[in-house]
Coordinates of C-alpha atoms in Angstrom, one line a residue:
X1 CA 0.0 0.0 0.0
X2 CA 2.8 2.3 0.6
X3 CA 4.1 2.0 -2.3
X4 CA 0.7 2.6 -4.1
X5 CA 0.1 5.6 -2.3
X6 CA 3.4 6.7 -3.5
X7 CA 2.9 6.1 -6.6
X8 CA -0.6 8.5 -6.6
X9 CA 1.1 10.8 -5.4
X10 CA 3.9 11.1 -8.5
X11 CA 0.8 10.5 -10.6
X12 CA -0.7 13.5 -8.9
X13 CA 1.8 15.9 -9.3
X14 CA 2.2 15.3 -13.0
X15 CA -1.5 16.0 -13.1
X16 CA -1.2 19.0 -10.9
X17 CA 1.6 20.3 -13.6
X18 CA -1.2 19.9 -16.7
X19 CA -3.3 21.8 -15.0
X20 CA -0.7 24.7 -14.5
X21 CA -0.1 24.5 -17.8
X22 CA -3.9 24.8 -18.2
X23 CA -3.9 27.9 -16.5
X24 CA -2.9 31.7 -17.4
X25 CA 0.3 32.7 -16.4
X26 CA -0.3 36.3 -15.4
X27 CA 3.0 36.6 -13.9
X28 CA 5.1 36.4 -16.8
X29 CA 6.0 39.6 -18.7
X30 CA 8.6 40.5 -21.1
X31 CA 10.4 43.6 -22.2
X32 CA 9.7 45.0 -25.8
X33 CA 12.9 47.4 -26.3
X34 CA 13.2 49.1 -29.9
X35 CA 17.0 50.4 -30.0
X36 CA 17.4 48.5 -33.0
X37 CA 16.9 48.7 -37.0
X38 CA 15.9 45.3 -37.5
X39 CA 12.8 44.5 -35.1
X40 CA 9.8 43.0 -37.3
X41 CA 6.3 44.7 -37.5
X42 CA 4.5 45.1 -34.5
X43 CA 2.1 43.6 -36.0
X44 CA 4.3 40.5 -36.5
X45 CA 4.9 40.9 -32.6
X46 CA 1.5 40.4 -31.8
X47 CA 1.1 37.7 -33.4
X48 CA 3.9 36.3 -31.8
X49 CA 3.1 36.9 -28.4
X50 CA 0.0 35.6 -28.5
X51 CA 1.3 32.1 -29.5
X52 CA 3.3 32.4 -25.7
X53 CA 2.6 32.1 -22.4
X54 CA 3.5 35.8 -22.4
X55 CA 0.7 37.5 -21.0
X56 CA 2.1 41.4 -20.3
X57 CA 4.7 43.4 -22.3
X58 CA 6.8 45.9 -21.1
X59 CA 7.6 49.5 -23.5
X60 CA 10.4 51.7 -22.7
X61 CA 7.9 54.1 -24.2
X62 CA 4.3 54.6 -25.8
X63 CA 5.1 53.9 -29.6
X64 CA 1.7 54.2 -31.0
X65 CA 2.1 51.2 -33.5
X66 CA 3.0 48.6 -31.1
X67 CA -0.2 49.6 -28.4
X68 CA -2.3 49.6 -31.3
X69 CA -0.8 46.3 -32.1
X70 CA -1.7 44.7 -29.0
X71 CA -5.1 46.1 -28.7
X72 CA -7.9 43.2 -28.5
X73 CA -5.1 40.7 -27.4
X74 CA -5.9 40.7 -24.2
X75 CA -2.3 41.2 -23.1
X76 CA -1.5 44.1 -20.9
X77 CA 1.0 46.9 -21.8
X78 CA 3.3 48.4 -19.7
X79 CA 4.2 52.0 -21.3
X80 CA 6.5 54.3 -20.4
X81 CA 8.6 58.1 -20.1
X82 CA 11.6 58.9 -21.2
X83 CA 13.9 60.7 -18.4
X84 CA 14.1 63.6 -20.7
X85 CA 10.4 64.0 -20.4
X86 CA 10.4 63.8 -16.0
X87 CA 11.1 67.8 -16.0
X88 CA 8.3 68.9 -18.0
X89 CA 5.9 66.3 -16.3
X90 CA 7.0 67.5 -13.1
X91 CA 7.0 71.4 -13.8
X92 CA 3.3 71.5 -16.2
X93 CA 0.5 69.4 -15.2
X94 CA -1.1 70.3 -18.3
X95 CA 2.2 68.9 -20.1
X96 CA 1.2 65.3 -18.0
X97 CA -2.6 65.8 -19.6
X98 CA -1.4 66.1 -22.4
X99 CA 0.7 63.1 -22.3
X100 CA -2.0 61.3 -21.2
X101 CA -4.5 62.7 -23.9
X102 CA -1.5 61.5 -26.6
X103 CA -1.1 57.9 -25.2
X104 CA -3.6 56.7 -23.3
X105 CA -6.9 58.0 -24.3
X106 CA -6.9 57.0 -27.8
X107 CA -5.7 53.3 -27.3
X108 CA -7.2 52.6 -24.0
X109 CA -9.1 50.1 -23.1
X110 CA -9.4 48.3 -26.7
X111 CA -5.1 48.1 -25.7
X112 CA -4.7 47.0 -21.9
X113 CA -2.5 49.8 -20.5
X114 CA -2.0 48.7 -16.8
X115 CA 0.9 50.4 -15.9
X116 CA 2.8 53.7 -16.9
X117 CA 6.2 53.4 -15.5
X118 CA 7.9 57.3 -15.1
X119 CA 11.6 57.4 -16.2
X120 CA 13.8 54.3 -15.9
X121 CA 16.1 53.7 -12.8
X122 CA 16.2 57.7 -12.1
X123 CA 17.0 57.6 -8.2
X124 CA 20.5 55.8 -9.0
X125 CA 20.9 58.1 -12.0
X126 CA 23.2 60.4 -9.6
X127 CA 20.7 63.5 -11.5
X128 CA 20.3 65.7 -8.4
X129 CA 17.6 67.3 -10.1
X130 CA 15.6 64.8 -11.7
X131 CA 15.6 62.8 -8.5
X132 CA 13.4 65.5 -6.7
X133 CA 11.3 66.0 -10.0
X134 CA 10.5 62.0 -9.7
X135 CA 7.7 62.4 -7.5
X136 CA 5.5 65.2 -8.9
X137 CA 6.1 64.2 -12.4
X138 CA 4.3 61.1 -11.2
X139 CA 1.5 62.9 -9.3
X140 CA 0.8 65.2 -12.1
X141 CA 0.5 62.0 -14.6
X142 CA -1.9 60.4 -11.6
X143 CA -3.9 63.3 -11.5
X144 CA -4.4 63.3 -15.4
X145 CA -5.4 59.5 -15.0
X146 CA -7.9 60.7 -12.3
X147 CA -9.2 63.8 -14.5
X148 CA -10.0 60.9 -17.0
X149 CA -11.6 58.5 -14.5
X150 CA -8.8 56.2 -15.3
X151 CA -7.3 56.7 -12.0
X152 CA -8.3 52.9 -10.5
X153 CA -7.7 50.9 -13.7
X154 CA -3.8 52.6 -15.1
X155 CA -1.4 52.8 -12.5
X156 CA 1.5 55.1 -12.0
X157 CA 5.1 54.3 -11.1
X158 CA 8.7 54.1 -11.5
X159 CA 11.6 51.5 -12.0
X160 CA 14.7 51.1 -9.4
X161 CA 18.1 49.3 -10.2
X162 CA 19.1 47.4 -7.2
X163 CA 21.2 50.0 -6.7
X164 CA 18.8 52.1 -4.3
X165 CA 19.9 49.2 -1.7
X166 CA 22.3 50.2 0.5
X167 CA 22.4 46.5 2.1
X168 CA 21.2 43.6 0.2
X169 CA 22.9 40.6 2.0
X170 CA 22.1 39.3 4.1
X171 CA 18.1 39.5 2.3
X172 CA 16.9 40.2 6.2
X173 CA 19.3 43.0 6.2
X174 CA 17.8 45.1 3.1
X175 CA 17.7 48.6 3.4
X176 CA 17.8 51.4 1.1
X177 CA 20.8 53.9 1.1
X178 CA 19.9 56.9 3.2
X179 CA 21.6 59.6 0.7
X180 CA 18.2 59.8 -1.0
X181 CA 16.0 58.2 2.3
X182 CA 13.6 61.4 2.2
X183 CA 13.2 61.0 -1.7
X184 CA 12.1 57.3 -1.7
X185 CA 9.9 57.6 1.1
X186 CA 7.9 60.2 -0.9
X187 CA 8.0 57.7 -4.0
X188 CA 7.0 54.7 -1.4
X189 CA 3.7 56.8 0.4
X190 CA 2.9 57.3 -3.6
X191 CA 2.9 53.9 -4.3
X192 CA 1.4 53.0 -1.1
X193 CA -1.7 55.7 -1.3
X194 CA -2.0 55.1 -5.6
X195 CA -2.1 50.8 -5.0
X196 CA 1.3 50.8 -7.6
X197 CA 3.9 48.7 -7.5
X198 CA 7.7 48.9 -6.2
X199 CA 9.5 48.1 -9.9
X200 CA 13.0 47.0 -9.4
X201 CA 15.5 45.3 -11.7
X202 CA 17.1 42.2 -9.8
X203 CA 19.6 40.8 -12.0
X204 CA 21.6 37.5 -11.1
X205 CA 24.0 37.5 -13.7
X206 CA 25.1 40.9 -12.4
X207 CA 25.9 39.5 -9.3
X208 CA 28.1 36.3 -11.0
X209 CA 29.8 38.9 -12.8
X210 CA 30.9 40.4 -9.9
X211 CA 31.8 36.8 -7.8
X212 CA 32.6 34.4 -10.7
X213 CA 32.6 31.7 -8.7
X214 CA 31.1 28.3 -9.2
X215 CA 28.8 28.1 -6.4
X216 CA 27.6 31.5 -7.3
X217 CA 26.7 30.5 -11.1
X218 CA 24.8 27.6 -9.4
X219 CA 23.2 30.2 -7.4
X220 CA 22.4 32.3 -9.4
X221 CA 21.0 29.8 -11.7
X222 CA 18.5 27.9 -10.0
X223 CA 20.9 25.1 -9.6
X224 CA 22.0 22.6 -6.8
X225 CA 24.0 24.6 -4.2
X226 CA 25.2 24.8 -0.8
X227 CA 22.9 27.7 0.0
X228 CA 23.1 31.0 1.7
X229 CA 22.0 30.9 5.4
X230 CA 20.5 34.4 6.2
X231 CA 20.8 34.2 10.7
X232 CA 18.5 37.4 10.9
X233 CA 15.5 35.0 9.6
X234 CA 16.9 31.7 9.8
X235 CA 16.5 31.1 6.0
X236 CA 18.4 29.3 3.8
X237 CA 18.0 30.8 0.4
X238 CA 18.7 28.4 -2.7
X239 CA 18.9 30.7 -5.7
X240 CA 20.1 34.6 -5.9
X241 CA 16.5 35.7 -7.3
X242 CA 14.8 34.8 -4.0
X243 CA 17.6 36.8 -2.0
X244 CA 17.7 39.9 -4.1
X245 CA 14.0 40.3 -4.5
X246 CA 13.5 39.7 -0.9
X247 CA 15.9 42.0 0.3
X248 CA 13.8 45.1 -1.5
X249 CA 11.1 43.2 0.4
X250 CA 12.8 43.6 3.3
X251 CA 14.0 47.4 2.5
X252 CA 10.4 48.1 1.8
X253 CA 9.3 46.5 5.2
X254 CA 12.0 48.0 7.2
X255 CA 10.2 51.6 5.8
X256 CA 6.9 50.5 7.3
X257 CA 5.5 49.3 3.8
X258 CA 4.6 45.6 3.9
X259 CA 1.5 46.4 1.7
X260 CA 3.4 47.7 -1.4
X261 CA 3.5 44.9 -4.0
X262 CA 6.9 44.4 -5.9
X263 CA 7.7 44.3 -9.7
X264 CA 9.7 43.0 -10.9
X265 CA 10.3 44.9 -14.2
X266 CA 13.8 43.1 -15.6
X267 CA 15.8 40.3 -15.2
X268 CA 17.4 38.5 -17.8
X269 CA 21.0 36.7 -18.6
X270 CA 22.8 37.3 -22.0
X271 CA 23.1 34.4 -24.7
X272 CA 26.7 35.6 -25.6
X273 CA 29.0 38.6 -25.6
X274 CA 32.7 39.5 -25.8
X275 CA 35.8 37.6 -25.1
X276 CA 36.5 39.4 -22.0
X277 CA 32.9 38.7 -20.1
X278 CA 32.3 36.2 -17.7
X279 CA 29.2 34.4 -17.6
X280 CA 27.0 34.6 -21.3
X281 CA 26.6 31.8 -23.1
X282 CA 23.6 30.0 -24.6
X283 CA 23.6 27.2 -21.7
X284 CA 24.1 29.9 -18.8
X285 CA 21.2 32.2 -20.7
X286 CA 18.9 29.2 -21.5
X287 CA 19.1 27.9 -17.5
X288 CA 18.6 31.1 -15.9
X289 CA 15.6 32.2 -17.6
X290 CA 14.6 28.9 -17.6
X291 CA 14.4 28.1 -14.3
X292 CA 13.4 31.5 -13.5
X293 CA 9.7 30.3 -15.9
X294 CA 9.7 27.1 -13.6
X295 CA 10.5 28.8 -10.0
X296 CA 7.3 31.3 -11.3
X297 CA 5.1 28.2 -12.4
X298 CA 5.7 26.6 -9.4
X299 CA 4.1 29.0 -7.5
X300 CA 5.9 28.6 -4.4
X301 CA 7.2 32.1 -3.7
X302 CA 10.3 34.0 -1.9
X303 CA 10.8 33.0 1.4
X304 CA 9.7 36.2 2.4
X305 CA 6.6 36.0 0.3
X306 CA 5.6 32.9 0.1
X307 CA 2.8 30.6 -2.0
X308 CA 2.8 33.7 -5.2
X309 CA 5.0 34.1 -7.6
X310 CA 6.3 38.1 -8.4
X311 CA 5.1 39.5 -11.8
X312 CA 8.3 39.2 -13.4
X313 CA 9.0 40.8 -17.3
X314 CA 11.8 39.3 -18.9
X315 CA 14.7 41.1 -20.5
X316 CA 14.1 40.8 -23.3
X317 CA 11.9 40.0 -26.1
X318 CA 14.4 40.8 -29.1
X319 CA 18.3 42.1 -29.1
X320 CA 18.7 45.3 -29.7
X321 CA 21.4 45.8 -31.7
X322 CA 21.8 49.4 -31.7
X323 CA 22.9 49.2 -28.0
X324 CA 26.3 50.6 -26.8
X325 CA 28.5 49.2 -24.3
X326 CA 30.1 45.2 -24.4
X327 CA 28.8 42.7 -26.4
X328 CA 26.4 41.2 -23.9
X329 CA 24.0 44.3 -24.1
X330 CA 22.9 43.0 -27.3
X331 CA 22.2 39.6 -26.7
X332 CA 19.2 39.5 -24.3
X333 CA 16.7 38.7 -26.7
X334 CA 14.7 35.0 -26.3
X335 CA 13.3 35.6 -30.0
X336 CA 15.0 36.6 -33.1
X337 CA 13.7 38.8 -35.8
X338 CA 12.4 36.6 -38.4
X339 CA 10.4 35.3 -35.0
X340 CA 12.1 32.1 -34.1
X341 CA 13.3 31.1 -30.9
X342 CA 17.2 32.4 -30.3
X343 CA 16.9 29.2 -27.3
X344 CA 13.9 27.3 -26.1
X345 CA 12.3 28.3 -22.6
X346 CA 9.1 26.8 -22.8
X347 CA 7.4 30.3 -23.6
X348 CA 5.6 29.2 -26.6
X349 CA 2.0 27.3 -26.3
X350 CA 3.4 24.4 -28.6
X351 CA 5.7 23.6 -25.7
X352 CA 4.6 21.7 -22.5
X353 CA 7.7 21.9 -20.7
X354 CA 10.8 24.4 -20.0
X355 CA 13.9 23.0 -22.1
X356 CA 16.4 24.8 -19.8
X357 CA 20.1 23.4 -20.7
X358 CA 21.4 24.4 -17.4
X359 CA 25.9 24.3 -16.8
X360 CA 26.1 22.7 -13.2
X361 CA 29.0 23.5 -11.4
X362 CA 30.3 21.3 -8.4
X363 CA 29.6 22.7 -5.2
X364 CA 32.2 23.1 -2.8
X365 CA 32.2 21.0 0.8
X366 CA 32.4 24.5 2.4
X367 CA 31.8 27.5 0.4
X368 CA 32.5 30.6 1.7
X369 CA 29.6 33.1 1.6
X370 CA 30.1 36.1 -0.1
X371 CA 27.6 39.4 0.1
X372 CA 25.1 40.0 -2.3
X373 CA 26.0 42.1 -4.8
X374 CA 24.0 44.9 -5.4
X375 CA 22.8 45.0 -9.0
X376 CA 24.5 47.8 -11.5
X377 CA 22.2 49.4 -13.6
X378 CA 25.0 48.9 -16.8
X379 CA 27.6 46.8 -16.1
X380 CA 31.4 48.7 -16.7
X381 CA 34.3 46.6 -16.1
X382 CA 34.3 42.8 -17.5
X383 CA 35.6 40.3 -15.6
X384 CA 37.6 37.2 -16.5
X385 CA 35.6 34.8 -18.9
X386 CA 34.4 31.7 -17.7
X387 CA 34.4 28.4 -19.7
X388 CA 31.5 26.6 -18.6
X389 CA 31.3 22.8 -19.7
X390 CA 28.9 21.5 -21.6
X391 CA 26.0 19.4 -19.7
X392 CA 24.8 16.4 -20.7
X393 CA 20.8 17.2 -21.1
X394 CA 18.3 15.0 -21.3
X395 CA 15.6 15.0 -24.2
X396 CA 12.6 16.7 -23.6
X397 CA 9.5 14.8 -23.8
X398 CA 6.0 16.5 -24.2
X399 CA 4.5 14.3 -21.3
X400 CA 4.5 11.0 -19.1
X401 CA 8.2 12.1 -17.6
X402 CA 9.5 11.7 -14.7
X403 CA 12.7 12.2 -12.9
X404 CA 15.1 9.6 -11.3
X405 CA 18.1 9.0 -10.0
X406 CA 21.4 7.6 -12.4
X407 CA 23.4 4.7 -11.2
X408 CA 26.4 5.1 -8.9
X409 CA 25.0 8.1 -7.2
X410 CA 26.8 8.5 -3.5
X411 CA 24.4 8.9 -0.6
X412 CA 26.2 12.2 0.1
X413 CA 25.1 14.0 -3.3
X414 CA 21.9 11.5 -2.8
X415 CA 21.5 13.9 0.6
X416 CA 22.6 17.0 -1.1
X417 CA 19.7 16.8 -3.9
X418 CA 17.7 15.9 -1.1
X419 CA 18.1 19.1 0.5
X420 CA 18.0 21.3 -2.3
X421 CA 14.6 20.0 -4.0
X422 CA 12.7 20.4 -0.5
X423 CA 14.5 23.8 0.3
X424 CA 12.4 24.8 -3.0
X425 CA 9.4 24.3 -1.2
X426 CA 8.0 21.4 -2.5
X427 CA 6.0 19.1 0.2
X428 CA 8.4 16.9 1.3
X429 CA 6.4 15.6 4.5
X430 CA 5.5 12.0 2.6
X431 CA 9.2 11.0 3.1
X432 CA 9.7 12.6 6.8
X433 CA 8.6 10.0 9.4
X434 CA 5.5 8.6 9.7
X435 CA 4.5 9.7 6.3
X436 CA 3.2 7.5 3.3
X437 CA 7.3 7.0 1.2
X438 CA 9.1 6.8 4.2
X439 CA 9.7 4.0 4.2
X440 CA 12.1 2.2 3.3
X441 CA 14.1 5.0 5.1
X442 CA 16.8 5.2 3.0
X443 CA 18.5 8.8 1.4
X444 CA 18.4 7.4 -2.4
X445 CA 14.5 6.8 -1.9
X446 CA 13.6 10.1 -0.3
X447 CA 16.3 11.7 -2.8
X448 CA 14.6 9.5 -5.6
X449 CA 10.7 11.4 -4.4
X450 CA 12.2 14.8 -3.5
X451 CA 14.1 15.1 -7.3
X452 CA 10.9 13.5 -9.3
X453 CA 8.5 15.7 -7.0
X454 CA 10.5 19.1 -7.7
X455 CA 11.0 17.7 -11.3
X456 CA 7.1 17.9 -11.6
X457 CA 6.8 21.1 -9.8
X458 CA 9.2 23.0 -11.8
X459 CA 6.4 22.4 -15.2
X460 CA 9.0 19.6 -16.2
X461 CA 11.4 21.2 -17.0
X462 CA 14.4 19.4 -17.8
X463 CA 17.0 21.4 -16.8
X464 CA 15.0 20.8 -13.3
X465 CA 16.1 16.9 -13.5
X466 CA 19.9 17.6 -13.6
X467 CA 21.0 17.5 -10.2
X468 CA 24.9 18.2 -11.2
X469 CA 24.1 15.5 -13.7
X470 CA 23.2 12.9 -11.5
X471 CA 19.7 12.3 -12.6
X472 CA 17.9 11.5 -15.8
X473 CA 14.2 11.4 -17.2
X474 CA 12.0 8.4 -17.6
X475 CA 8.8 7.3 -19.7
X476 CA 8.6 4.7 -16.7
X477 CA 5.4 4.9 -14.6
X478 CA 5.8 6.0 -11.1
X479 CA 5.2 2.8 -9.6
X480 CA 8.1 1.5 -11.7
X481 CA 10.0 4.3 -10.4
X482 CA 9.3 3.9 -7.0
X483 CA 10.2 -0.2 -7.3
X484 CA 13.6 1.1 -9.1
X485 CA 14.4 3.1 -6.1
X486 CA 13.2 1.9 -2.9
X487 CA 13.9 -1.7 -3.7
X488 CA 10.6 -2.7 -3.0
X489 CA 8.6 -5.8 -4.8
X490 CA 5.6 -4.4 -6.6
X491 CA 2.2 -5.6 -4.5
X492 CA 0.2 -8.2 -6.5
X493 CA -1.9 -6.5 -8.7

C-alpha cells in the first residue's frame, strides 16, 4: 500500500503540472525594447506573443504602433517616459494631460494599459535634479489619469536598479541607502496611497559577474547549491533571485510598507557577448531564464513572500542591436527577428515543458559566503571569462516524464539533492517520518521522491532533473520508479 500511495502521489503531481499548464500565467511579462533597426512589424509581434505564455509586455515608451498592435489581445501593456520627459511632467500638469490625452486615451481600453512606468532607474541616476522632479512628475501623470476617470484601472510608477539598496545581504538586512531616504519615502507613500507597484530590476548575472565563482553561477541559476543561510530570519536561500527580491522586500518593510507589491520589471541573462565577459553563453542564458519560468510556475514564492509568484518581465523579447556598451547588451533577446526562438524556454504554447540546458557547477564542501551584490544598472568593467562545460541534457518529452536517479550516485550528493529539491518548497512531509514514502528510510528513496516531485513542480522542466548530472528522465510509470528506487517488490496487482 505504501508504495501505491506513493505512486498517486507522483501520478498527482504530474496531473497537478497539466493543470498549470492549463492555467494563465499572469506573472510572466517580457520587455519589448526598440534600439534596433531590424525589429519586425509590431504587427508581427503580436502575433507572436499571442502564440506564448507571455501575458504582459513591457515598453520603454508609448510607440503608438505597437499599443495599437496589441489592442484586443488581451495582453497588458506596460508603457512608459523617457527621463528627458520627468522635468516637464514635473513642472506643467497640463504637459502630463497632455501626455495622457496623446497615449492613453486614444488606445485605451481596446489596448490594456496597466501600468505607466515614469523614467527608468532615475533615483540611481546620480541627476540631483531629476531625483526630486520623480515624485511630482508622477502625481501630475496620476492626476491626469484621475481627470480621466482612469485613475483605479492605469497605475502610475517608477523602475529602481538594485542600486537604491544600500544593504542587500544578508536579504533580512535590506535597506535602502539613506543619501536619497527622504526622496524614496515620498516615491514609497505614492505607491502605497496610488495601489502601484515597487519596480526593481534584480539581476543575477550581475551578481556572477561580480563573484565568478562556481557556487555562485549555481546560485544564481537555480541550480544545486550549498545555500546561503540568512541568521537574521533563519532562512536558507537556494537561488540569488529569491535573495535579491527579498531584500527590496525587506528594505520596503523596514520603511513601514509591507502592503506595497513588488515588480519586478527586468531580469534576464545574456546568450553571448565578448571575449573578456564572464558568464554569457547560450547554456548559462537558457538555464537562468529557464528556471526563473519554472520557480514562477511553481508558484511557491520568496521565502519572504511565500505561496505567489512576483510578476516578473523578462529582459528581453528581441536584441537590440543598436545598443552601446560590451557585447552582452545585445544579446538579451529569447526571440529573433524573423520570430524564431534564439533558445527554447518553454514560452511558446506548442511547448509543455521548459527545455532549460542548465551548466552545473560542483559545489564546494564549504563554500564561503560572499555578500550580495548589489545590482548595477549597466555593467562597466568585465571580468575574467568563464568556460563553462557543456551538460549532458536530457531529451525533452511533451508528457508521461519523470525524474530519477542515475546509477552510482553517493548517498552524500543523494542527501545533497535531497536538500536542495525540499528547500524549493515542495511538500516533502511524505518521506519525513510517519508519512506514506518513508519507508524504506533510506536517502536514495527520499532523494529519488524529492528530485521526481520538484522535477514535476518546476512544469517539467528538464533542466530541473539535472542535479549536477546525476539524474535523468523516464517514460517509466511511477510505480516503476518507486520499485527502481526503494527496492521494494511491486504488490500483487
Amino acid at each position: 500500500m505504501t508504495t501505491i500511495r506513493c505512486a498517486l502521489a507522483l501520478v498527482l503531481a504530474s496531473f497537478l503540472h497539466s493543470l498549470l499548464l492549463a492555467k494563465s500565467e499572469p506573472f510572466i511579462g517580457i520587455n519589448y525594447g526598440q534600439v534596433a533597426d531590424n525589429l519586425p512589424p509590431p504587427s508581427a509581434t503580436a502575433k507572436l506573443l499571442q502564440s506564448t505564455y507571455i501575458e504582459k509586455v513591457r515598453l520603454y515608451g508609448a510607440d503608438p504602433a505597437i499599443i495599437k498592435a496589441l489592442a484586443n489581445t488581451g495582453i497588458g501593456i506596460v508603457i512608459g517616459t523617457a527621463n528627458g520627459d520627468v522635468p516637464a511632467l514635473a513642472a506643467d500638469p497640463n504637459f502630463a494631460g497632455n501626455w495622457i490625452n496623446s497615449n492613453v486615451l486614444p488606445y485605451y481600453p481596446s489596448s490594456k494599459i496597466i501600468l505607466i512606468t515614469v523614467g527608468n532607474e532615475v533615483m540611481t541616476s546620480g541627476d540631483q535634479n531629476l531625483m526630486t522632479q520623480i515624485l511630482p512628475a508622477m502625481q501630475n501623470l496620476q492626476n491626469a489619469l484621475n481627470g480621466a476617470s482612469l485613475g483605479g484601472k492605469i497605475k502610475v510608477s517608477t523602475v529602481h536598479s538594485m542600486a537604491v539598496l544600500k544593504q542587500s545581504e544578508p536579504p533580512s538586512s535590506g535597506s535602502f541607502d539613506p543619501s536619497f531616504a527622504d526622496l524614496m519615502k515620498g516615491l514609497l507613500e505614492f505607491n502605497k496611497d496610488t495601489g502601484s507597484p515597487f519596480a526593481i530590476n534584480p539581476y543575477p548575472y550581475f551578481a556572477y559577474r561580480s563573484d565568478p565563482r562556481p557556487d555562485t553561477l549555481a546560485f544564481c541559476l537555480f541550480q544545486p547549491n550549498s545555500g546561503r543561510f540568512d541568521s537574521g530570519t533563519n532562512i536558507k536561500y537556494m537561488n540569488m533571485f529569491d535573495a535579491q527580491v527579498d531584500a527590496v522586500r525587506s528594505a520596503l518593510n523596514s520603511m513601514g510598507f509591507q502592503d506595497i507589491e513588488i515588480v519586478v520589471a527586468e531580469t534576464g541573462w545574456p546568450y553571448k557577448g565578448d571575449s573578456n565577459e564572464v558568464g554569457p553563453s547560450v547554456e548559462n542564458a537558457k538555464a537562468y531564464n529557464g528556471n526563473l519560468i519554472s520557480h514562477l510556475r511553481s508558484m511557491v514564492g520568496t521565502p519572504l513572500m511565500p505561496g505567489k509568484s512576483v510578476d516578473t518581465y523578462l529582459f528581453a523579447l528581441y536584441d537590440e542591436d543598436l545598443k552601446p556598451g560590451p557585447g552582452s547588451e545585445r544579446a538579451f533577446g529569447l526571440f529573433n527577428p524573423d520570430l524564431t526562438m534564439t533558445y527554447d524556454v518553454g514560452l511558446s504554447k506548442g511547448t509543455q515543458s521548459t527545455p532549460a540546458v542548465p551548466v552545473t557547477p560542483a559545489v564546494p564542501n564549504t563554500p564561503a559566503a560572499p555578500k550580495t551584490p548589489v545590482t548595477p544598472a549597466t555593467p562597466k568593467t568585465p571580468a575574467t571569462p568563464a568556460t563553462p562545460a557543456t551538460p549532458k541534457t536530457p531529451s525533452p518529452s511533451n508528457n508521461g516524464t519523470w525524474c530519477v536517479p542515475k546509477s552510482g550516485v553517493s548517498d552524500a550528493q543523494f542527501q545533497a539533492n535531497l536538500d536542495y529539491a525540499c528547500g524549493q518548497g515542495i511538500d516533502c512531509g511524505p518521506i519525513k517520518s510517519g508519512g506514506d514514502c518513508f519507508e524504506p528510510n533510506t536517502v536514495a528513496s527520499h532523494a529519488a521522491y524529492a528530485m521526481n516531485l520538484f522535477y514535476q513542480h518546476s512544469g517539467r522542466n528538464p533542466g530541473a532533473c539535472d542535479f549536477l548530472q546525476t539524474a535523468t528522465l523516464t517514460s517509466k510509470n511511477p510505480k516503476a520508479i518507486i520499485l527502481a528506487f526503494t527496492l521494494l517488490e511491486a504488490p500483487e496487482e
